[in-house]
Coordinates of C-alpha atoms in Angstrom, one line a residue:
M5 CA -0.1 0.0 0.0
A6 CA 1.6 3.2 -1.2
R7 CA 2.2 6.1 1.2
I8 CA 1.8 9.4 -0.3
A9 CA 4.9 11.4 -0.5
F10 CA 5.7 14.9 0.2
V11 CA 6.3 17.3 -3.0
G12 CA 9.5 18.4 -1.7
L13 CA 9.6 19.9 2.1
S14 CA 10.4 23.4 0.6
A15 CA 6.6 23.2 -0.4
L16 CA 5.4 22.1 3.1
V17 CA 3.9 24.9 5.0
A18 CA 0.5 25.4 3.6
S19 CA -3.0 25.9 5.0
L20 CA -6.4 24.0 3.7
F21 CA -7.3 27.4 2.3
I22 CA -5.6 27.7 -1.1
F23 CA -7.3 30.6 -2.6
S24 CA -8.0 31.5 -6.3
V25 CA -6.6 34.8 -5.6
G26 CA -5.3 36.2 -2.3
G27 CA -2.5 37.3 -0.2
A28 CA -1.4 40.7 1.1
Q29 CA -0.7 43.0 -1.8
T30 CA 3.0 43.6 -3.0
A31 CA 4.3 45.8 -5.7
T32 CA 2.8 43.4 -8.2
T33 CA -0.8 42.7 -8.5
T34 CA -0.7 39.0 -9.3
P35 CA -2.7 37.3 -7.0
T36 CA -1.5 33.9 -5.2
P37 CA -4.4 31.4 -5.9
T38 CA -5.7 28.5 -5.2
P39 CA -5.4 25.1 -3.6
T40 CA -2.4 23.6 -4.5
P41 CA 1.2 23.4 -5.3
T42 CA 1.8 22.9 -9.0
S43 CA 3.5 19.6 -9.2
P44 CA 1.9 16.5 -8.3
A45 CA 3.2 14.4 -5.3
T46 CA 5.3 11.6 -6.1
V47 CA 3.7 8.1 -5.1
A48 CA 5.9 5.2 -3.8
P49 CA 5.4 2.0 -5.8
A50 CA 2.5 0.1 -4.4
A51 CA 3.2 -2.8 -2.3
P52 CA 1.3 -6.2 -3.2
A53 CA -2.2 -6.3 -2.1
T54 CA -1.6 -9.2 0.5
V55 CA 0.9 -6.9 2.4
A56 CA -0.5 -5.2 5.4
L57 CA -0.5 -1.6 5.5
L58 CA 1.9 -1.3 8.5
P59 CA 3.2 -4.4 10.1
P60 CA 2.5 -4.3 13.8
T61 CA 5.6 -3.5 15.8
A62 CA 6.7 -2.9 19.2
A63 CA 6.0 0.6 20.4
P64 CA 9.2 2.4 20.5
T65 CA 9.2 2.6 24.2
E66 CA 7.6 0.1 26.4
T67 CA 4.2 1.2 27.6
A68 CA 4.9 1.9 31.3
A69 CA 2.5 3.1 34.1
R70 CA 4.4 6.3 34.5
D71 CA 4.0 7.5 31.0
E72 CA 0.2 6.8 31.2
A73 CA 0.0 8.7 34.4
E74 CA 2.1 11.5 32.9
F75 CA -0.1 11.6 29.6
D76 CA -3.2 12.1 31.9
R77 CA -1.5 14.6 34.0
L78 CA -0.3 16.7 31.0
R79 CA -3.5 16.3 29.0
D80 CA -5.1 17.9 32.2
E81 CA -2.2 20.8 32.5
A82 CA -2.7 21.6 28.8
L83 CA -6.3 23.1 29.6
R84 CA -4.3 25.6 31.9
R85 CA -1.7 26.5 29.3
P86 CA -2.1 29.3 26.8
L87 CA -4.6 28.4 24.0
V88 CA -3.1 29.5 20.7
Y89 CA -5.2 27.9 18.2
G90 CA -8.9 26.9 17.7
P91 CA -11.1 25.2 18.2
A92 CA -11.6 24.9 14.6
D93 CA -13.5 22.6 12.4
G94 CA -13.4 21.6 8.6
S95 CA -12.8 18.9 6.1
L96 CA -9.9 17.7 4.1
A97 CA -10.7 16.6 0.4
M98 CA -9.2 13.3 -0.6
D99 CA -6.8 12.5 -3.4
E100 CA -4.9 9.5 -4.3
Q101 CA -1.5 11.7 -4.9
N102 CA -1.6 14.1 -2.5
I103 CA -1.9 14.7 1.6
A104 CA -4.4 17.6 2.2
L105 CA -3.7 19.6 5.2
A106 CA -5.3 22.4 7.4
T107 CA -2.7 24.2 9.3
A108 CA -2.9 26.0 12.7
D109 CA -1.3 29.3 12.1
V110 CA 1.1 29.0 15.1
T111 CA 4.6 28.0 15.4
V112 CA 5.5 25.8 18.5
R113 CA 7.8 23.1 19.5
D114 CA 6.4 21.9 22.7
F115 CA 2.7 21.7 22.7
A116 CA -0.6 19.7 23.4
V117 CA -3.0 19.1 20.4
H118 CA -6.6 17.5 20.4
V119 CA -8.7 16.9 17.5
T120 CA -11.6 14.7 16.5
F121 CA -11.8 12.9 13.2
T122 CA -15.2 11.6 11.7
N123 CA -14.5 8.2 9.7
P124 CA -15.5 8.7 5.9
V125 CA -16.9 5.3 5.8
S126 CA -16.8 2.0 7.9
A127 CA -13.2 0.0 7.7
S128 CA -15.1 -2.9 6.1
E129 CA -16.3 -0.7 3.3
H130 CA -13.0 1.0 2.6
G131 CA -9.6 1.8 4.1
W132 CA -9.1 5.2 5.6
D133 CA -6.4 7.1 7.6
Y134 CA -5.8 10.7 9.1
G135 CA -3.9 12.5 11.9
L136 CA -1.2 15.2 12.5
V137 CA 1.9 16.7 10.8
F138 CA 3.9 18.6 13.3
R139 CA 7.1 20.3 13.9
L140 CA 6.6 21.4 10.3
T141 CA 9.5 23.6 8.5
D142 CA 10.6 24.2 5.1
T143 CA 12.9 21.1 5.6
R144 CA 11.5 19.0 8.3
A145 CA 8.2 17.4 9.5
Y146 CA 6.5 14.4 11.6
Q147 CA 3.7 12.6 10.3
L148 CA 1.6 10.8 13.0
G149 CA -1.6 9.1 12.1
V150 CA -4.0 6.2 12.7
H151 CA -5.2 3.7 9.9
S152 CA -8.6 1.7 9.6
A153 CA -6.4 -1.5 9.8
G154 CA -6.2 -1.0 13.6
D155 CA -2.7 0.7 13.6
W156 CA -0.9 4.0 14.2
F157 CA 2.3 5.2 12.6
L158 CA 5.0 8.1 12.9
A159 CA 7.1 9.0 10.0
V160 CA 10.2 11.4 10.3
D161 CA 10.3 14.0 7.1
T162 CA 9.5 12.0 3.8
A163 CA 10.6 8.5 5.1
Q164 CA 8.3 5.7 5.5
P165 CA 6.9 5.2 9.2
D166 CA 9.5 4.3 11.7
Q167 CA 7.4 3.8 14.7
S168 CA 3.9 2.0 14.5
G169 CA 1.9 -0.2 16.6
S170 CA -1.4 -1.9 17.2
L171 CA -4.6 0.1 18.5
T172 CA -7.7 -1.4 20.2
T173 CA -9.6 1.9 21.0
L174 CA -10.1 2.9 17.4
N175 CA -13.7 3.4 16.4
L176 CA -14.1 1.8 13.0
S177 CA -17.6 2.3 12.1
A178 CA -19.0 4.7 9.4
N179 CA -19.6 8.3 10.7
G180 CA -17.8 7.2 13.8
T181 CA -15.4 9.6 15.6
N182 CA -11.9 9.0 17.0
S183 CA -10.1 11.8 19.0
L184 CA -6.3 12.2 19.0
D185 CA -4.2 13.7 21.7
L186 CA -0.5 14.5 21.1
I187 CA 1.6 16.1 23.9
A188 CA 5.2 16.9 22.4
L189 CA 7.8 17.9 25.0
E190 CA 11.4 18.2 23.5
D191 CA 12.6 14.7 22.2
R192 CA 9.4 12.8 23.2
G193 CA 5.7 12.8 22.6
L194 CA 2.9 11.2 24.4
F195 CA 0.3 10.0 22.1
G196 CA -3.5 9.2 23.0
V197 CA -6.4 7.9 21.1
N198 CA -10.1 8.6 22.3
G199 CA -8.8 9.8 25.8
R200 CA -6.3 6.7 26.4
Y201 CA -2.6 6.7 26.4
V202 CA -1.2 4.8 23.4
A203 CA 2.7 5.2 23.0
T204 CA 5.5 7.2 24.0
L205 CA 7.2 8.7 20.6
D206 CA 10.7 9.4 20.0
L207 CA 11.2 13.0 18.7
S208 CA 14.7 13.4 19.0
A209 CA 15.2 13.7 15.2
N210 CA 13.6 16.8 14.9
L211 CA 13.9 19.5 18.0
D212 CA 12.8 22.7 16.0
A213 CA 9.6 24.6 16.6
G214 CA 7.3 24.3 13.5
R215 CA 3.8 24.5 12.4
L216 CA 1.0 22.0 13.1
A217 CA -1.7 20.7 11.2
V218 CA -4.4 18.0 10.6
A219 CA -4.0 15.9 7.6
A220 CA -5.7 13.0 5.5
P221 CA -5.0 10.8 4.0
F222 CA -1.3 9.5 4.2
F223 CA -1.9 6.5 1.9
G224 CA -3.0 6.5 -1.6
D225 CA -5.1 3.5 -1.1
S226 CA -6.8 5.3 1.7
A227 CA -8.3 8.1 -0.7
I228 CA -12.2 7.8 -1.8
A229 CA -12.9 9.4 -5.1
G230 CA -14.9 12.5 -4.2
G231 CA -14.6 11.8 -0.4
A232 CA -13.5 14.0 2.5
T233 CA -12.4 13.6 5.9
R234 CA -14.1 15.8 8.5
Y235 CA -12.4 17.1 11.6
E236 CA -13.6 19.0 14.6
D237 CA -12.3 20.7 17.9
F238 CA -8.9 21.2 16.4
I239 CA -7.1 22.8 19.5
V240 CA -3.6 23.7 20.2
W241 CA -2.0 24.6 23.6
S242 CA 1.5 25.9 24.1
F243 CA 4.1 24.3 26.5
D244 CA 6.8 26.5 25.3
E245 CA 8.5 28.8 27.6
E246 CA 6.8 31.7 25.9
A247 CA 3.3 31.1 24.4
A248 CA 3.3 31.0 20.8
T249 CA 1.3 33.6 18.9
P250 CA -0.4 33.4 15.6
E251 CA 2.2 34.4 12.7
A252 CA 1.5 37.8 11.2
N253 CA 0.3 37.5 7.4
G254 CA 3.6 39.2 6.4
A255 CA 4.2 41.7 3.6
G256 CA 4.1 39.3 0.7
T257 CA 1.4 36.8 -0.6
P258 CA 1.2 33.5 1.1
T259 CA 2.7 30.6 -0.9
P260 CA 1.0 27.0 -1.1
R261 CA 3.5 24.9 0.4
F262 CA 1.9 21.4 0.7
A263 CA 0.4 19.3 -1.7
T264 CA -3.5 18.9 -2.1
A265 CA -5.2 17.9 -5.2
T266 CA -5.3 20.7 -8.1
P267 CA -8.9 21.8 -8.3
A268 CA -8.9 21.8 -12.1
A269 CA -7.3 18.4 -12.5
T270 CA -10.6 16.8 -13.1
V271 CA -14.1 17.5 -12.5
P272 CA -14.8 15.1 -9.5
P273 CA -18.0 13.1 -9.0
R274 CA -20.2 14.5 -6.4
P275 CA -18.4 13.9 -3.0
T276 CA -20.2 11.8 -0.5
V277 CA -20.8 13.8 2.6
A278 CA -20.9 12.1 6.1
P279 CA -24.0 13.2 7.9
A280 CA -23.1 16.3 10.1
E281 CA -24.1 17.8 13.5
E282 CA -27.0 20.3 13.5
A283 CA -25.7 23.7 12.5
S284 CA -22.7 22.4 10.7
P285 CA -22.3 24.1 7.3
I286 CA -21.8 21.1 5.3
A287 CA -25.3 20.0 6.2
T288 CA -27.1 23.1 4.9
T289 CA -27.5 24.7 1.5
R290 CA -26.6 28.3 2.6
Y291 CA -23.0 29.6 3.5
T292 CA -22.1 32.9 4.6
S293 CA -18.5 34.3 4.6
P294 CA -17.5 34.7 8.3
T295 CA -15.2 37.7 7.4
Y296 CA -17.0 39.6 4.8
G297 CA -20.7 38.5 5.0
Y298 CA -21.4 37.3 1.3
S299 CA -23.9 34.6 1.0
L300 CA -24.4 31.8 -1.4
T301 CA -27.3 29.3 -1.6
W302 CA -27.4 25.9 -3.6
N303 CA -29.6 23.2 -4.4
D304 CA -29.6 19.4 -3.9
D305 CA -27.7 19.0 -7.2
W306 CA -24.6 20.5 -5.4
A307 CA -22.6 19.2 -2.4
E308 CA -20.0 20.9 -0.3
V309 CA -16.5 19.9 -0.8
T310 CA -14.6 22.1 1.6
Q311 CA -14.8 25.6 3.5
G312 CA -12.5 27.5 5.8
S313 CA -11.6 30.7 7.1
Q314 CA -8.0 31.9 8.4
D315 CA -6.3 35.2 8.6
D316 CA -9.2 37.2 6.5
Y317 CA -9.0 34.5 3.7
D318 CA -12.6 32.6 3.2
L319 CA -12.9 29.7 1.0
L320 CA -15.8 27.6 -0.2
R321 CA -15.7 24.9 -2.8
I322 CA -18.9 23.3 -3.7
A323 CA -19.2 20.5 -6.7
S324 CA -21.8 18.8 -8.9
D325 CA -21.5 16.2 -11.2
E326 CA -20.8 18.6 -14.1
A327 CA -18.9 21.4 -12.4
I328 CA -16.7 23.1 -9.4
V329 CA -17.5 26.3 -8.1
D330 CA -14.8 28.1 -5.8
L331 CA -15.6 31.3 -3.9
S332 CA -12.9 33.2 -2.3
G333 CA -12.7 36.3 -0.3
F334 CA -9.5 38.1 0.5
P335 CA -7.8 41.6 1.1
W336 CA -6.9 43.2 -2.2
S337 CA -5.8 46.6 -3.2
G338 CA -5.8 46.2 -6.9
T339 CA -8.6 46.3 -9.6
A340 CA -11.2 43.8 -10.6
E341 CA -9.3 43.3 -14.1
D342 CA -6.0 42.8 -12.1
C343 CA -7.8 39.9 -10.3
I344 CA -8.8 38.6 -13.6
D345 CA -5.2 38.9 -15.1
G346 CA -3.7 37.3 -12.1
L347 CA -6.0 34.1 -12.4
V348 CA -4.7 33.9 -16.1
D349 CA -1.3 34.1 -15.0
Y350 CA -1.6 31.6 -12.3
Y351 CA -3.0 28.8 -14.5
Q352 CA -0.3 29.7 -17.2
G353 CA 2.2 28.7 -14.5
Q354 CA 0.9 25.7 -13.4
S355 CA 2.4 22.3 -14.4
G356 CA 0.2 20.1 -16.9
Y357 CA -1.6 23.3 -18.1
S358 CA -1.4 24.6 -21.7
D359 CA -3.2 26.8 -24.0
V360 CA -4.2 28.8 -21.1
R361 CA -6.1 32.0 -22.5
I362 CA -8.9 34.2 -22.3
A363 CA -11.5 32.6 -24.7
V364 CA -12.5 34.7 -27.7
D365 CA -15.8 34.9 -29.7
E366 CA -16.7 34.2 -33.4
A367 CA -15.3 37.7 -34.0
G368 CA -12.4 37.1 -32.4
N369 CA -13.0 39.3 -29.6
E370 CA -12.0 38.2 -26.0
R371 CA -14.9 37.0 -23.9
R372 CA -14.1 39.5 -20.8
G373 CA -15.8 42.5 -19.9
R374 CA -17.0 44.6 -16.9
D375 CA -20.4 45.1 -15.3
G376 CA -20.2 48.1 -12.9
A377 CA -17.2 47.2 -10.4
T378 CA -17.4 43.7 -11.5
A379 CA -14.9 42.0 -14.1
W380 CA -15.5 38.9 -15.7
A381 CA -13.9 36.5 -18.2
V382 CA -14.0 32.9 -19.7
I383 CA -10.4 31.3 -19.5
E384 CA -9.9 28.3 -21.7
S385 CA -7.3 25.7 -20.9
S386 CA -6.0 22.1 -21.4
L387 CA -4.8 19.9 -18.7
T388 CA -2.8 16.9 -19.0
S389 CA -3.2 14.5 -16.2
D390 CA -2.3 10.5 -16.2
G391 CA -1.6 10.6 -19.7
A392 CA -5.2 12.3 -20.9
T393 CA -5.5 15.6 -22.0
D394 CA -9.0 17.5 -21.2
A395 CA -10.2 20.9 -22.3
Y396 CA -11.6 23.0 -19.5
A397 CA -13.6 26.3 -19.7
N398 CA -13.6 28.6 -16.3
Y399 CA -16.1 31.3 -16.0
V400 CA -14.4 33.8 -13.5
E401 CA -15.5 36.9 -11.8
C402 CA -13.8 39.2 -9.5
R403 CA -16.2 41.4 -7.5
P404 CA -14.9 44.2 -5.1
I405 CA -16.1 43.7 -1.7
V406 CA -14.8 46.9 -0.4
V407 CA -12.8 48.8 -3.4
G408 CA -9.2 48.9 -2.6
E409 CA -9.4 46.7 0.4
S410 CA -10.9 43.2 -0.4
M411 CA -12.1 41.2 -3.3
L412 CA -14.4 38.2 -4.0
S413 CA -13.5 35.7 -6.7
I414 CA -15.9 33.3 -8.3
E415 CA -14.8 30.5 -10.6
Y416 CA -17.3 28.1 -12.3
L417 CA -15.3 25.4 -13.9
T418 CA -16.5 22.9 -16.2
Y419 CA -15.3 20.7 -19.1
A420 CA -15.1 22.9 -22.2
A421 CA -17.8 21.0 -24.1
D422 CA -20.3 21.4 -21.0
F423 CA -19.9 25.1 -20.9
E424 CA -22.6 26.3 -22.7
A425 CA -25.1 23.8 -21.4
Q426 CA -24.2 25.0 -17.8
E427 CA -25.3 28.7 -18.7
S428 CA -28.5 28.7 -17.0
E429 CA -27.2 26.9 -14.0
R430 CA -24.3 29.2 -13.8
E431 CA -26.6 32.1 -14.1
R432 CA -29.1 30.9 -11.5
M433 CA -26.4 30.4 -8.9
L434 CA -24.9 33.7 -9.2
A435 CA -28.3 35.4 -8.9
D436 CA -28.2 33.8 -5.5
L437 CA -25.1 35.4 -4.5
T438 CA -25.2 38.2 -2.3
V439 CA -22.5 40.7 -1.1
P440 CA -23.2 43.3 1.4
G441 CA -22.1 46.7 0.7
E442 CA -20.7 45.5 -2.5
G443 CA -18.3 47.7 -4.4
E444 CA -18.5 50.6 -1.9
T445 CA -15.2 52.5 -1.4
G446 CA -13.6 52.3 2.0
T447 CA -17.0 51.2 3.7
P448 CA -16.5 48.4 6.3
V449 CA -18.7 45.6 5.1
V450 CA -19.1 43.6 8.0
T451 CA -19.8 44.6 11.3
P452 CA -22.7 43.7 13.5
E453 CA -24.1 47.1 13.2
A454 CA -23.9 47.3 9.5
T455 CA -25.1 43.9 8.4
A456 CA -28.5 42.8 10.0
G457 CA -28.1 39.5 11.9
F458 CA -24.4 39.0 11.2
A459 CA -22.9 36.7 13.9
L460 CA -20.4 37.7 16.5
G461 CA -17.0 35.9 16.1
P462 CA -16.8 32.4 18.2
I463 CA -15.2 32.7 21.6
G464 CA -13.4 30.6 23.7
L465 CA -13.2 30.2 27.7
T466 CA -11.7 28.1 30.0
L467 CA -13.8 26.3 32.8
D468 CA -11.6 26.4 36.0
E469 CA -11.6 23.7 38.7
Q470 CA -14.1 24.4 41.5
N471 CA -14.6 23.1 45.1
G472 CA -11.3 21.0 45.0
S473 CA -12.4 18.6 42.2
G474 CA -9.4 18.5 39.9
V475 CA -11.7 18.9 37.0
S476 CA -11.0 21.6 34.4
G477 CA -11.9 22.2 30.8
L478 CA -12.5 24.6 27.8
A479 CA -15.7 25.7 26.1
T480 CA -16.3 27.4 22.9
L481 CA -19.5 29.3 21.5
A482 CA -20.1 30.1 18.1
E483 CA -23.3 31.5 16.1
A484 CA -25.0 28.7 14.5
T485 CA -25.0 28.9 10.4
A486 CA -28.2 27.0 9.9
K487 CA -30.4 29.3 12.0
D488 CA -30.3 32.8 13.1
G489 CA -30.7 33.2 16.9
E490 CA -29.0 30.0 17.7
T491 CA -25.4 29.2 19.4
V492 CA -23.4 26.1 19.2
V493 CA -21.9 25.4 22.6
K494 CA -18.9 23.0 22.8
V495 CA -17.5 21.9 25.9
L496 CA -14.2 19.8 26.3
V497 CA -13.7 18.5 30.0
A498 CA -10.5 17.0 31.4
E499 CA -11.1 14.3 34.2
A500 CA -14.9 14.4 33.9
P501 CA -16.7 11.9 36.2
P502 CA -19.1 9.6 34.3
G503 CA -22.6 11.0 34.1
A504 CA -21.2 14.9 34.4
V505 CA -23.4 17.6 33.0
A506 CA -22.8 21.0 31.9
L507 CA -25.4 23.8 32.3
I508 CA -25.5 27.6 31.5
H509 CA -26.5 30.0 34.3
A510 CA -27.2 33.4 34.6
G511 CA -24.7 35.2 36.7
T512 CA -21.1 34.5 37.6
C513 CA -19.2 31.4 38.8
A514 CA -19.3 33.1 42.4
E515 CA -23.1 33.7 42.2
L516 CA -24.8 31.5 39.8
D517 CA -28.9 31.7 39.4
P518 CA -29.9 28.4 40.9
A519 CA -32.5 27.9 37.8
P520 CA -30.2 26.9 34.8
A521 CA -30.8 29.0 32.0
F522 CA -29.9 26.1 29.4
L523 CA -29.0 22.3 29.8
L524 CA -26.3 21.2 27.5
S525 CA -26.1 17.8 26.2
P526 CA -24.4 15.1 28.5
I527 CA -20.5 14.9 28.6
D528 CA -19.4 11.8 26.7
E529 CA -16.7 9.3 27.4
N530 CA -14.0 11.7 25.7
G531 CA -15.0 14.6 28.0
A532 CA -17.0 16.2 25.1
S533 CA -20.3 17.9 24.7
A534 CA -22.0 19.9 21.7
T535 CA -25.3 21.5 22.0
T536 CA -27.3 24.1 19.9
I537 CA -29.3 26.3 22.1
R538 CA -32.0 28.9 21.1
A539 CA -29.9 32.1 22.0
S540 CA -28.0 34.3 19.9
L541 CA -24.4 34.7 21.0
R542 CA -25.1 38.5 21.2
D543 CA -27.9 37.6 23.8
L544 CA -25.4 35.5 25.7
R545 CA -22.8 38.3 25.8
V546 CA -24.8 41.5 25.9
M547 CA -28.1 41.1 27.6
D548 CA -27.0 39.6 30.7
E549 CA -24.0 37.8 32.4
Y550 CA -23.8 34.0 31.9
A551 CA -21.6 31.4 33.1
I552 CA -21.0 27.6 32.0
A553 CA -20.8 25.2 35.2
I554 CA -20.0 21.5 35.1
Y555 CA -21.8 19.4 37.7
T556 CA -21.1 15.6 38.7
S557 CA -24.4 14.4 37.5
V558 CA -27.8 15.9 36.7
G559 CA -28.9 14.8 40.1
D560 CA -26.5 16.8 42.1
L561 CA -26.5 20.5 41.3
S562 CA -25.4 21.6 44.7
Q563 CA -22.0 22.9 43.5
P564 CA -20.2 23.1 40.4
I565 CA -17.0 21.1 39.8
A566 CA -15.8 23.5 37.1
C567 CA -16.9 26.7 35.9
G568 CA -16.2 29.5 33.2
E569 CA -17.8 32.9 32.7
I570 CA -18.9 34.0 29.3
P571 CA -17.1 37.2 28.5
T572 CA -19.4 40.1 27.7
A573 CA -19.2 41.7 24.4
G574 CA -18.9 45.4 25.9

C-alpha cells in the first residue's frame, strides 16, 4: 500500500485554504491563487495487495504506568496552558496522490493538540487514515496518524514510518469519531487515542519549532474518489516557555507549500458527505462568509467539498456532477481586472496546463468585460493528467467587496464541452450570491451594526476547577450557521466523572442563578459535549452575564466542579 509522498519539504507550510486569488498586496498585482502547489506528489510503488499497511511492531518505548499517568497529567495541564489555536472545524478533500492539510497558524515546538476526526466510511467498506503533521518547517516534519486496519504510525520527514503499533481503541464504524491527543515535549511525545494513552514517541530527530496541521490521507489506497474527512475541535495549547502567537500574514503573498489536489485537474464526482451535526455548514444549503458576509445558496444537485476561514481569507468549494465552484474572499488593493489577469497568470504557470488564454468569440474578441465594478472573463485551458488531456472552460468573476481593500473571486469550472449547457445553472447560482456593501469604497462591509443578523465571532473560555474537584475544561461558543438566533456550545472537560453534565446559568461563577438557563448535552466518555441552544451569541454576551458550570451529575447540582464565565461583548 503506497504512502503519499511529500512534494519537497520546501513546499510544506500550507493551509487548507488555497485561494484562487489572495495574499497581502505587494508591488505586483498578481494574486497567489488556489488550492495547490503545482507539481503532483510522487507516489511510492504500491506494495502487493496481500501486504498489510503497517506490520504491527513494538511501540518505540515500552508502555509503562508512569507514561500513562504522565499523559493523563499533561492532558489536564494543557487546559491551563495558553490556548494558541482553535477550536477549528473543517474537512480535508481526498486525493490519491496528495496529502491535504489544514494548518494551525502558530509556530510551536512543545505543545498539546486535540482533534476529533469523523470516519468517512466504515473500515469494512474502504480503508482510511488521518492524523497530524507537526514541527513542520521548510525542511522537516513529523507525520503521525491512525489507520482503519487498527494501526498507528509515525514517520520522520519523507521517510516511511519508523514507529508504529496496534490499536484496540479505534472506532471503525461509518461516521464514527476518533479523537487524537498528542503532547510533544522536547525529544518525546505522548500519544493518545479516544482519551487513552497509546505510546511514547521518539522525537529526538527534530527538535525545531514548527507549524502543526491535521492531515488526510497519508496512504494513496485510503483515498475515496470525491470523499472528504471531517474534523472538529482542532485545538492547540503551547508548552513553550513563551506562548506561541499566530504568525503575522507578512508583507508578501502566501505561498501554497503542501500538496493537495489541483482543483482543475478533473471535475470529480459529487462527493459523499458524511452526516453532520446540527448547525454544521456542511449540512445546509446556505453559506455565509465569516469575514466578509457574502452569502451563497445551492440546491440538492450540489454538495460542499470544503470551506474554511483563516487570516482574512475565506474559501468555499462546492461540486456537482458537471462543475466545481470556488468562492474566495481576501484582502485586495488592486482592480477587478488585475484580479482576472492574476488568475490567467496563475494557470499559465501551473504544471500540466497548456493553451491557457482568455476565450474569444466568433469575431475574435476576447470574452471578458465589466459590469459596474465587477470584472468577468472566460478562461480556456487544456490539462494533461495521467496521460490524458482534457479541455476546460472556467467562468471567472472578480467582485470588489470594499474597493481597494477586499475582493471576492468566483470560479465556475466545467469541461469545455459542457460550458454552454451550464449557462442557465451558472446564472441561477450567481443570482443567489449576495455581497453586503458590494463595491463601496472604503466602507466596512461586515460589522454587527452594518449587517443585520451577522454573527459575532466565536469565543473560547476556560472552565476552572471548583471546590477542589481536579476537573477543568474548555468551552467554545459560535453562532449557528443553519438558523439565526441559535448558538453552538461545545465543551471539552478533562477528568470528567461519568455522568457529568454542563449547564449555562445567568450570573457569575461566584453567584450562579440557581435556575439553569440552558441544559447542555451530556458529556461523553471523551469529556466532550456539543449543543445548539436557542439564543444568539449576542444575547449571551450582551443581555446579561452568563457562566458555564460542570456538575458531577444531573441529580447533584449543589455545587459545580468546574466553571467559566462567558465574556461580555462590551
